Structures are given as structure tokens and as C-alpha cells.
Tab-separated table of C-alpha atoms in Angstrom:
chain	number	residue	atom	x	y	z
Q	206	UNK	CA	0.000	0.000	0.000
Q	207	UNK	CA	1.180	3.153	-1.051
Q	208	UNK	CA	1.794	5.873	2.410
Q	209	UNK	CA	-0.573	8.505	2.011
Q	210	UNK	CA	0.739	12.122	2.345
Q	211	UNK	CA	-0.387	15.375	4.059
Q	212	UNK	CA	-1.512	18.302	1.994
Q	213	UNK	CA	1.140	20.061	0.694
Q	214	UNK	CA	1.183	23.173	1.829
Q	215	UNK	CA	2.886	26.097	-0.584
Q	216	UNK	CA	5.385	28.645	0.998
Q	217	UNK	CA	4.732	32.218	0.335
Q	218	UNK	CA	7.737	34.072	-1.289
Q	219	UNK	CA	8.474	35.935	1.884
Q	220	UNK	CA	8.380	31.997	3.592
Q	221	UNK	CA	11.182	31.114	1.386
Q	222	UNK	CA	12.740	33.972	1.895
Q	223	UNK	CA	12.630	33.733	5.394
Q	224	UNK	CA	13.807	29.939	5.787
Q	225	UNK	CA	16.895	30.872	3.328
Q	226	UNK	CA	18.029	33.453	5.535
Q	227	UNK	CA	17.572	31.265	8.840
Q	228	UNK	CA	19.437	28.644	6.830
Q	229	UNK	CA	22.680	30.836	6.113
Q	230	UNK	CA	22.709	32.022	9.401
Q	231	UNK	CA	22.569	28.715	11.175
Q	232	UNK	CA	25.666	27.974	8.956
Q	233	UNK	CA	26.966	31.002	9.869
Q	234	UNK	CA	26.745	30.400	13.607
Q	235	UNK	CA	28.547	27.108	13.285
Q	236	UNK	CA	31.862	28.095	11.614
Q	237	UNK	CA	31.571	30.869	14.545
Q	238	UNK	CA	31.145	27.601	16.958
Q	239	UNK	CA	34.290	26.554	14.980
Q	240	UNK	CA	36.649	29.148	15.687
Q	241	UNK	CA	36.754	31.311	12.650
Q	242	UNK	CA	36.301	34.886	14.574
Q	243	UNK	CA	39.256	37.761	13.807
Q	244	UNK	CA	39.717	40.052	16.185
Q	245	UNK	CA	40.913	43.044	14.976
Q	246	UNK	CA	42.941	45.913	17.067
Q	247	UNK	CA	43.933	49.260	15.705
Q	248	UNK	CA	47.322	50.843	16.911
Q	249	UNK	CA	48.943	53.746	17.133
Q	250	UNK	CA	52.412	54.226	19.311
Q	251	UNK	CA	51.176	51.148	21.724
Q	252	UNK	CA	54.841	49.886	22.416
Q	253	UNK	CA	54.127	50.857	26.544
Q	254	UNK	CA	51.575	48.370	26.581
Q	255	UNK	CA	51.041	46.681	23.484
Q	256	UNK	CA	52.821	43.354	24.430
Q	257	UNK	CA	50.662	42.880	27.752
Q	258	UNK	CA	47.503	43.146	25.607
Q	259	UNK	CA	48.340	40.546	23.299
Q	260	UNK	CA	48.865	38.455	25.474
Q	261	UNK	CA	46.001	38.528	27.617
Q	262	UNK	CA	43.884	39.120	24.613
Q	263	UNK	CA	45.717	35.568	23.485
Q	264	UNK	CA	45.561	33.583	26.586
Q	265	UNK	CA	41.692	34.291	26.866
Q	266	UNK	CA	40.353	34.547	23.051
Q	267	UNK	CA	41.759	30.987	22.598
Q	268	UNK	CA	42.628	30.084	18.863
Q	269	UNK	CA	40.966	32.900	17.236
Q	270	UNK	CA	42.812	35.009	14.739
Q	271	UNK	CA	44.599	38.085	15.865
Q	272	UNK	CA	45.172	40.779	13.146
Q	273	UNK	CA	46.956	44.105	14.092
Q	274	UNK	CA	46.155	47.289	12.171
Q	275	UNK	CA	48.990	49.772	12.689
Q	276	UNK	CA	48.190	53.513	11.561
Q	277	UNK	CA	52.472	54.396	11.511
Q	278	UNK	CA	53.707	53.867	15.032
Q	279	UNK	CA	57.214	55.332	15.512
Q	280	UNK	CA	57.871	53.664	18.756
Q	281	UNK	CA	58.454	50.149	17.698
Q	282	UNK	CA	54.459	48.553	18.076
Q	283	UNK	CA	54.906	46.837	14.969
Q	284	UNK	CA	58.007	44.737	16.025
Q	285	UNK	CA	55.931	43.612	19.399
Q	286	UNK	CA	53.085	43.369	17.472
Q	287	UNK	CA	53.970	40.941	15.291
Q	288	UNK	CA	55.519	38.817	17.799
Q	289	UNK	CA	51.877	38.090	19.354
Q	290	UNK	CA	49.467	38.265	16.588
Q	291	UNK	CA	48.814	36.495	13.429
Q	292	UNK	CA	48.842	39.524	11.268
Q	293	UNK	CA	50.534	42.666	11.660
Q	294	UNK	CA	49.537	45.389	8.896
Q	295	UNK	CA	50.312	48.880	7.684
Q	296	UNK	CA	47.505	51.068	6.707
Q	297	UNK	CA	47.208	54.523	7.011
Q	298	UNK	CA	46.286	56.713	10.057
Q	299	UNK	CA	42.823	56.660	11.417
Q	300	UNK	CA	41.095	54.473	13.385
Q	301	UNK	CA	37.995	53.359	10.500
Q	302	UNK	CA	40.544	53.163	8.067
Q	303	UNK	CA	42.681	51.125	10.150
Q	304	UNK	CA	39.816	48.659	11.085
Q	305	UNK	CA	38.113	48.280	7.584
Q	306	UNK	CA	41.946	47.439	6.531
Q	307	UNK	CA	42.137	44.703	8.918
Q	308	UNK	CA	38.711	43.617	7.663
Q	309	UNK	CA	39.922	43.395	4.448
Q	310	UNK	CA	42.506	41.008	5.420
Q	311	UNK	CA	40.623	38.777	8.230
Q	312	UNK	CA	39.090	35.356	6.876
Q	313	UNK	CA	36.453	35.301	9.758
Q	314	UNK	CA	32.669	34.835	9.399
Q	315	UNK	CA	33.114	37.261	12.318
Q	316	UNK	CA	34.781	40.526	13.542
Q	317	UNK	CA	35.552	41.773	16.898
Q	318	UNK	CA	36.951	44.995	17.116
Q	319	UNK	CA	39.173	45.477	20.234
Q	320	UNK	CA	41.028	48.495	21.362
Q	321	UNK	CA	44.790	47.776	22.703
Q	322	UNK	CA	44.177	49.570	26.098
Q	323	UNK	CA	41.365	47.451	27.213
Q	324	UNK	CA	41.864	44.224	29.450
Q	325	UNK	CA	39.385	41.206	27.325
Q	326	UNK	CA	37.291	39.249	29.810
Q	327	UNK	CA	37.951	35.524	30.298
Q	328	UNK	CA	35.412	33.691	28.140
Q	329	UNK	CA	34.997	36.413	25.728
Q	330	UNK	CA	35.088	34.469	22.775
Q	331	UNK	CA	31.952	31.610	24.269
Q	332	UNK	CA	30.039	35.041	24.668
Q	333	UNK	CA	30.569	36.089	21.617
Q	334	UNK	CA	29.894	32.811	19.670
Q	335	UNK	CA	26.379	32.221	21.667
Q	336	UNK	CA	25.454	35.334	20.688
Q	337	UNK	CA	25.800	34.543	17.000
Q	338	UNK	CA	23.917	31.660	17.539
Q	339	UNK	CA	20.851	33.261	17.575
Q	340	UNK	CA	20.296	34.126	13.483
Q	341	UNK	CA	18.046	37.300	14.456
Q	342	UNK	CA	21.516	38.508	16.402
Q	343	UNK	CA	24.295	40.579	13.620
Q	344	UNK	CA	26.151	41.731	16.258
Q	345	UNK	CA	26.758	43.123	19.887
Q	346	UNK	CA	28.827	44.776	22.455
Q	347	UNK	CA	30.069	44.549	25.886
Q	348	UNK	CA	29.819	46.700	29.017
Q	349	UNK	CA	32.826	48.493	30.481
Q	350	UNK	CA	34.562	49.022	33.738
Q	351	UNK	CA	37.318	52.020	34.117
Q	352	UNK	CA	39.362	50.371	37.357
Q	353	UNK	CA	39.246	53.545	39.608
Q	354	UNK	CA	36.521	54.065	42.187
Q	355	UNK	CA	35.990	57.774	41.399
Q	356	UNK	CA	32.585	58.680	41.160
Q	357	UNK	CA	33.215	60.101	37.829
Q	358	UNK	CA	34.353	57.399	36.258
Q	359	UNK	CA	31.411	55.258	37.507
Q	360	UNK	CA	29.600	57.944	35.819
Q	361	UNK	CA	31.531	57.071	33.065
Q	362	UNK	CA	31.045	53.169	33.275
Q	363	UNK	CA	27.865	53.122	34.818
Q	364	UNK	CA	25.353	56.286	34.267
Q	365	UNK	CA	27.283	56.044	30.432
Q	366	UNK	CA	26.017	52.294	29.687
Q	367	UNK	CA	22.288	53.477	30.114
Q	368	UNK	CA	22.441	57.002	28.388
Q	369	UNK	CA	23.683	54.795	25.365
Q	370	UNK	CA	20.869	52.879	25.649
Q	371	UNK	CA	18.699	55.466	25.410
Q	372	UNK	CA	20.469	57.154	22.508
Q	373	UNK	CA	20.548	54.184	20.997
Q	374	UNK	CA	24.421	54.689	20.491
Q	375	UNK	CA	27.739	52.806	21.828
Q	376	UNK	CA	31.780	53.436	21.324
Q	377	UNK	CA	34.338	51.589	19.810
Q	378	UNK	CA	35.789	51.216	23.535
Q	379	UNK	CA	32.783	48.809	23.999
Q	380	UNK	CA	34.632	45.807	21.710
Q	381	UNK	CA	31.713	45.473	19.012
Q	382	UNK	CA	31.678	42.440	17.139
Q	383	UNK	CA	29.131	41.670	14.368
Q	384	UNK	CA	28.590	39.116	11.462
Q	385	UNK	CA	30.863	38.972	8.193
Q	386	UNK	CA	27.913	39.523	5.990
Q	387	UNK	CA	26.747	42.248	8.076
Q	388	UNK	CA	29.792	44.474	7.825
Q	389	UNK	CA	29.884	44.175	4.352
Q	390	UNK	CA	26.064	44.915	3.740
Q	391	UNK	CA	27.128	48.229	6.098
Q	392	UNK	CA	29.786	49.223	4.113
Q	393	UNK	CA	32.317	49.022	6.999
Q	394	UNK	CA	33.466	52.349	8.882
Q	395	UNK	CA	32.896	55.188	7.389
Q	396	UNK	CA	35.787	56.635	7.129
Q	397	UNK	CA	35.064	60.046	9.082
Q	398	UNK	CA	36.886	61.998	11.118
Q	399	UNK	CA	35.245	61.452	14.565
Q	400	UNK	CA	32.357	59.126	14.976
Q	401	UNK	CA	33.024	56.329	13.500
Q	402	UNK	CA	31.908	53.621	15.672
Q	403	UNK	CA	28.739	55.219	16.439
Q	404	UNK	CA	28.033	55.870	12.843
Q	405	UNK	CA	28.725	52.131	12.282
Q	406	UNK	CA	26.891	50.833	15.477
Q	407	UNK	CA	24.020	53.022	14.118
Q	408	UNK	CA	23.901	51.084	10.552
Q	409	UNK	CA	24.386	47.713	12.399
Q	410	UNK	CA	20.715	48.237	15.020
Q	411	UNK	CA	19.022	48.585	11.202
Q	412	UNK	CA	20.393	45.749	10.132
Q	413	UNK	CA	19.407	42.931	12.994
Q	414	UNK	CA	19.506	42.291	16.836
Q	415	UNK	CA	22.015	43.704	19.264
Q	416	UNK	CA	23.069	41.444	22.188
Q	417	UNK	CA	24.787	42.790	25.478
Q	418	UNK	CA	27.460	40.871	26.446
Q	419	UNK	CA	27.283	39.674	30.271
Q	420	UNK	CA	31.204	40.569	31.102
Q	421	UNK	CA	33.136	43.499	30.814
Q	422	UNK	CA	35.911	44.745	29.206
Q	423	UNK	CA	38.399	46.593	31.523
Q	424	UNK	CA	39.296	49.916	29.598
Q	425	UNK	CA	42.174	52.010	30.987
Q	426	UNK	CA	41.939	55.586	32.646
Q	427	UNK	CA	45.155	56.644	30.986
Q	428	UNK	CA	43.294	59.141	28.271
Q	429	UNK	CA	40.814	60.323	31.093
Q	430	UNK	CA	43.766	61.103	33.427
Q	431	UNK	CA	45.711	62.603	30.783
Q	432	UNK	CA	43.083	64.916	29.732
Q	433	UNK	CA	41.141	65.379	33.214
Q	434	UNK	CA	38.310	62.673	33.883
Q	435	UNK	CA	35.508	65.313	34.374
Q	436	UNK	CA	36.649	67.202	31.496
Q	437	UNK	CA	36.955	64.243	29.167
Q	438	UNK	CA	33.605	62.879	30.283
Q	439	UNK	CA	31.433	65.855	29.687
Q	440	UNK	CA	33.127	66.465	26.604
Q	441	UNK	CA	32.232	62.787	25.662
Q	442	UNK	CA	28.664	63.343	27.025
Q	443	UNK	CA	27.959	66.654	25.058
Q	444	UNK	CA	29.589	65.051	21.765
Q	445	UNK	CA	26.853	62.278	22.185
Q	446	UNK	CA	24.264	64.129	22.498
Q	447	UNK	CA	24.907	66.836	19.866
Q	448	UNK	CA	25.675	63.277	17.689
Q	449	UNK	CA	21.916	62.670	18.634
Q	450	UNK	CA	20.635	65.924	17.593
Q	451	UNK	CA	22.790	65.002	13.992
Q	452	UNK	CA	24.594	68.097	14.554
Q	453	UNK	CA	27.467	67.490	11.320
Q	454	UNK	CA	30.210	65.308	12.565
Q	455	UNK	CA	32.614	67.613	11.638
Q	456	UNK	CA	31.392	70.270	13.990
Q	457	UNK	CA	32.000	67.218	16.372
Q	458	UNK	CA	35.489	66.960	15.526
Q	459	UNK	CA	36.134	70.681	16.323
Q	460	UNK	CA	34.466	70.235	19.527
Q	461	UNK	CA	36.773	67.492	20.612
Q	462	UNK	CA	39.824	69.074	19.059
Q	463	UNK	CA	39.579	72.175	21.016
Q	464	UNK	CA	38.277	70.538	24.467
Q	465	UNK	CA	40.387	67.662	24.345
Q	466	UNK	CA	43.260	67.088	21.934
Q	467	UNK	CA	46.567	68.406	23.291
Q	468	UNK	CA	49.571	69.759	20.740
Q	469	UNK	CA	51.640	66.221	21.439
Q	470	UNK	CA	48.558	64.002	20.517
């Protein structure tokens, strides 16, 4: 006797659609299960601390690929850098340019974009992969912690992480990571002189769901001490919300420039 059979039932377009996407991204999520993440790090004059990054970043990102983007260091970064990474390249100054360069050159089907004076949290890499497990997710972020028990820079840390939310906005300083196909159907950076990372973090909530990483990235006081921490985080504070307001980025640069950027930088 022959089995009889169900109806059939005929998938809409937007059914077909939707099954091809969640297809791709489960095969997405498993070469992320498998390892192939790049982390990419910008530089510029890191030799003071450079080495002690790499490592950590290293010892607790596991077998992922390390690629170094240097914008011209003069104080020997390079030669430390390429001691502890898998790829150490030139490109030229500026912090988008120096990340979509290392983009260019990563094979991941994901990219995590770390600054060099941050501290990674142990497990980073599980966090990061589990996000990406869900299809809906094209990227996140995580939280950060400035080691000082200031009020200000718990402001910073703290007070900061929830403003964002509410602006819908987050820094480069915050390690976001997102999906291969995602950067490219963003374009990348734009390649702007201030901004960057929120105009790119912007582009990526349009595209798909953000995830929140549980840990959180240690980032160093050294530019808030340099400049003044309550001077630095005001400055930061305005810059956001004029961002908000889509006052012209490059009436944003001028602000920083004159409020924060000293003659040496």
C-alpha cells in the first residue's frame, strides 16, 4: 500500500525567503562555533603596553585570529606586534581606516573589534559565539569598567552604559563584534573623522539584533587622566548628544579638538 501524504502546503515568497536566511545564518553560527572569529585591534604608538595586551587578549580569546592594524607607530608597536598576533599590517592613520583594513585582510565569518588599552574578559570568545547563535543577532557589544573608584568614572562606566541605551548609540571602547555579511552589507566604517563607531553601530541596530554581552571589558583611565576625567567625560557626554541631535560630525570633531586634543597628541 502506497503511504498517504499530508496536503502540501505552498510557501509564500516571503516563507522562502525567510527559511533561506535562517538557513545561512545557522551555517553562519557554526563556523563561529568553529573558531573562525578575527579580532581586529587598531594601533597607534602602543609599544608601553602593546605586548601585555596581546597576550592577555591571546591567553583568553583561545585560537581565534589576531590581526593588528597599525596607523604608523614610531615607537616600535609593529616589532611587538607581530611577535603576538597572526597579522601585523600597515595602513594609514585613522582608526575606520585602520579597522576596515584589517577587515579586508581577516578570513572570519566574524569581527571583533578590540582596542589595545582594554583588558578582554575571560570567556569572551563563548560570549561572543552564543550570541551569533541566535540568526536574528548581527552583532553586539560589551559593558565596560574604568578600574578607579571615582565617582566620575562610575559615571563614566555606569550612568554612560544606560544614556547609550537610550540614545541608541555605543563606542568603539565597547569591543563590538558583528557578522561577516553584516559588515559588508554596512559598508564598513565610514571613514570620518570622529564618529566612527557610532556611525557604524548606528547602521548595524538597522540591520538585525544587538546582544549585550554579560562581562566586561576593563578599559584604561590613561586618556581620562591625561586629559582630566571630568573634562573628558562631559566632553564625551555633550559630543553624544549633539551626535543625537545630527549636529554634522565635523562640527563634532572641532568640539573634541579644542576641548580635548593636546599639541603632542
Amino acid at each position: 500500500m502506497r503511504e498517504r501524504k499530508g496536503p502540501h502546503r505552498t510557501l509564500s515568497r516571503g516563507d522562502r525567503r525567510y527559511e533561506r536566511e535562517m538557513r545561512n545564518a545557522e551555517k553562519e553560527a557554526i563556523s563561529i562555533r568553529s573558531g573562525l572569529i578575527s579580532i581586529i585591534v587598531p594601533v597607534l604608538n602602543e609599544a608601553a603596553s602593546i605586548e601585555r595586551f596581546l597576550r592577555c587578549l591571546r591567553e583568553r580569546a583561545g585560537d581565534a585570529e589576531i590581526i593588528v592594524a597599525d596607523g604608523g607607530s614610531s615607537d616600535g608597536t609593529v616589532d611587538q606586534a607581530r611577535n603576538h598576533s597572526d597579522r601585523c599590517l600597515h595602513a594609514p592613520s585613522g582608526r575606520a581606516v585602520q579597522m576596515n583594513a584589517g577587515a579586508r585582510a581577516a578570513p572570519g565569518d566574524a569581527f571583533w573589534f578590540v582596542h589595545a588599552d582594554c583588558e578582554v574578559p575571560a570567556g569572551c570568545l563563548e560570549e561572543i559565539s552564543d550570541a551569533l547563535r541566535h540568526p536574528e543577532v548581527v552583532g553586539g557589544f560589551f559593558r565596560i569598567r574604568i578600574p578607579n573608584r571615582r565617582f566620575v568614572y562610575r559615571l563614566t562606566d555606569s550612568f554612560g552604559h544606560y544614556a547609550g541605551l537610550l540614545l541608541r548609540m555605543r563606542f568603539g571602547d565597547h569591543g563590538i563584534f558583528c557578522r561577516r555579511t553584516a559588515f559588508e552589507e554596512i559598508g564598513g566604517f565610514p571613514e570620518v573623522p570622529l564618529m566612527e563607531d557610532a556611525e557604524f553601530f548606528r547602521k548595524l541596530r538597522r540591520v538585525g539584533r544587538i546582544a549585550i554581552m554579560p562581562s566586561r571589558l576593563i578599559s584604561s583611565p590613561r586618556r581620562y587622566e591625561k586629559i582630566g576625567p571630568w573634562r573628558l567625560t562631559l566632553t564625551y557626554g555633550l559630543i553624544a548628544l549633539l551626535y543625537f541631535l545630527r549636529v554634522p560630525i565635523p562640527v563634532l570633531a572641532a568640539i573634541y579638538r579644542k576641548a580635548c586634543v593636546h599639541p603632542k597628541d
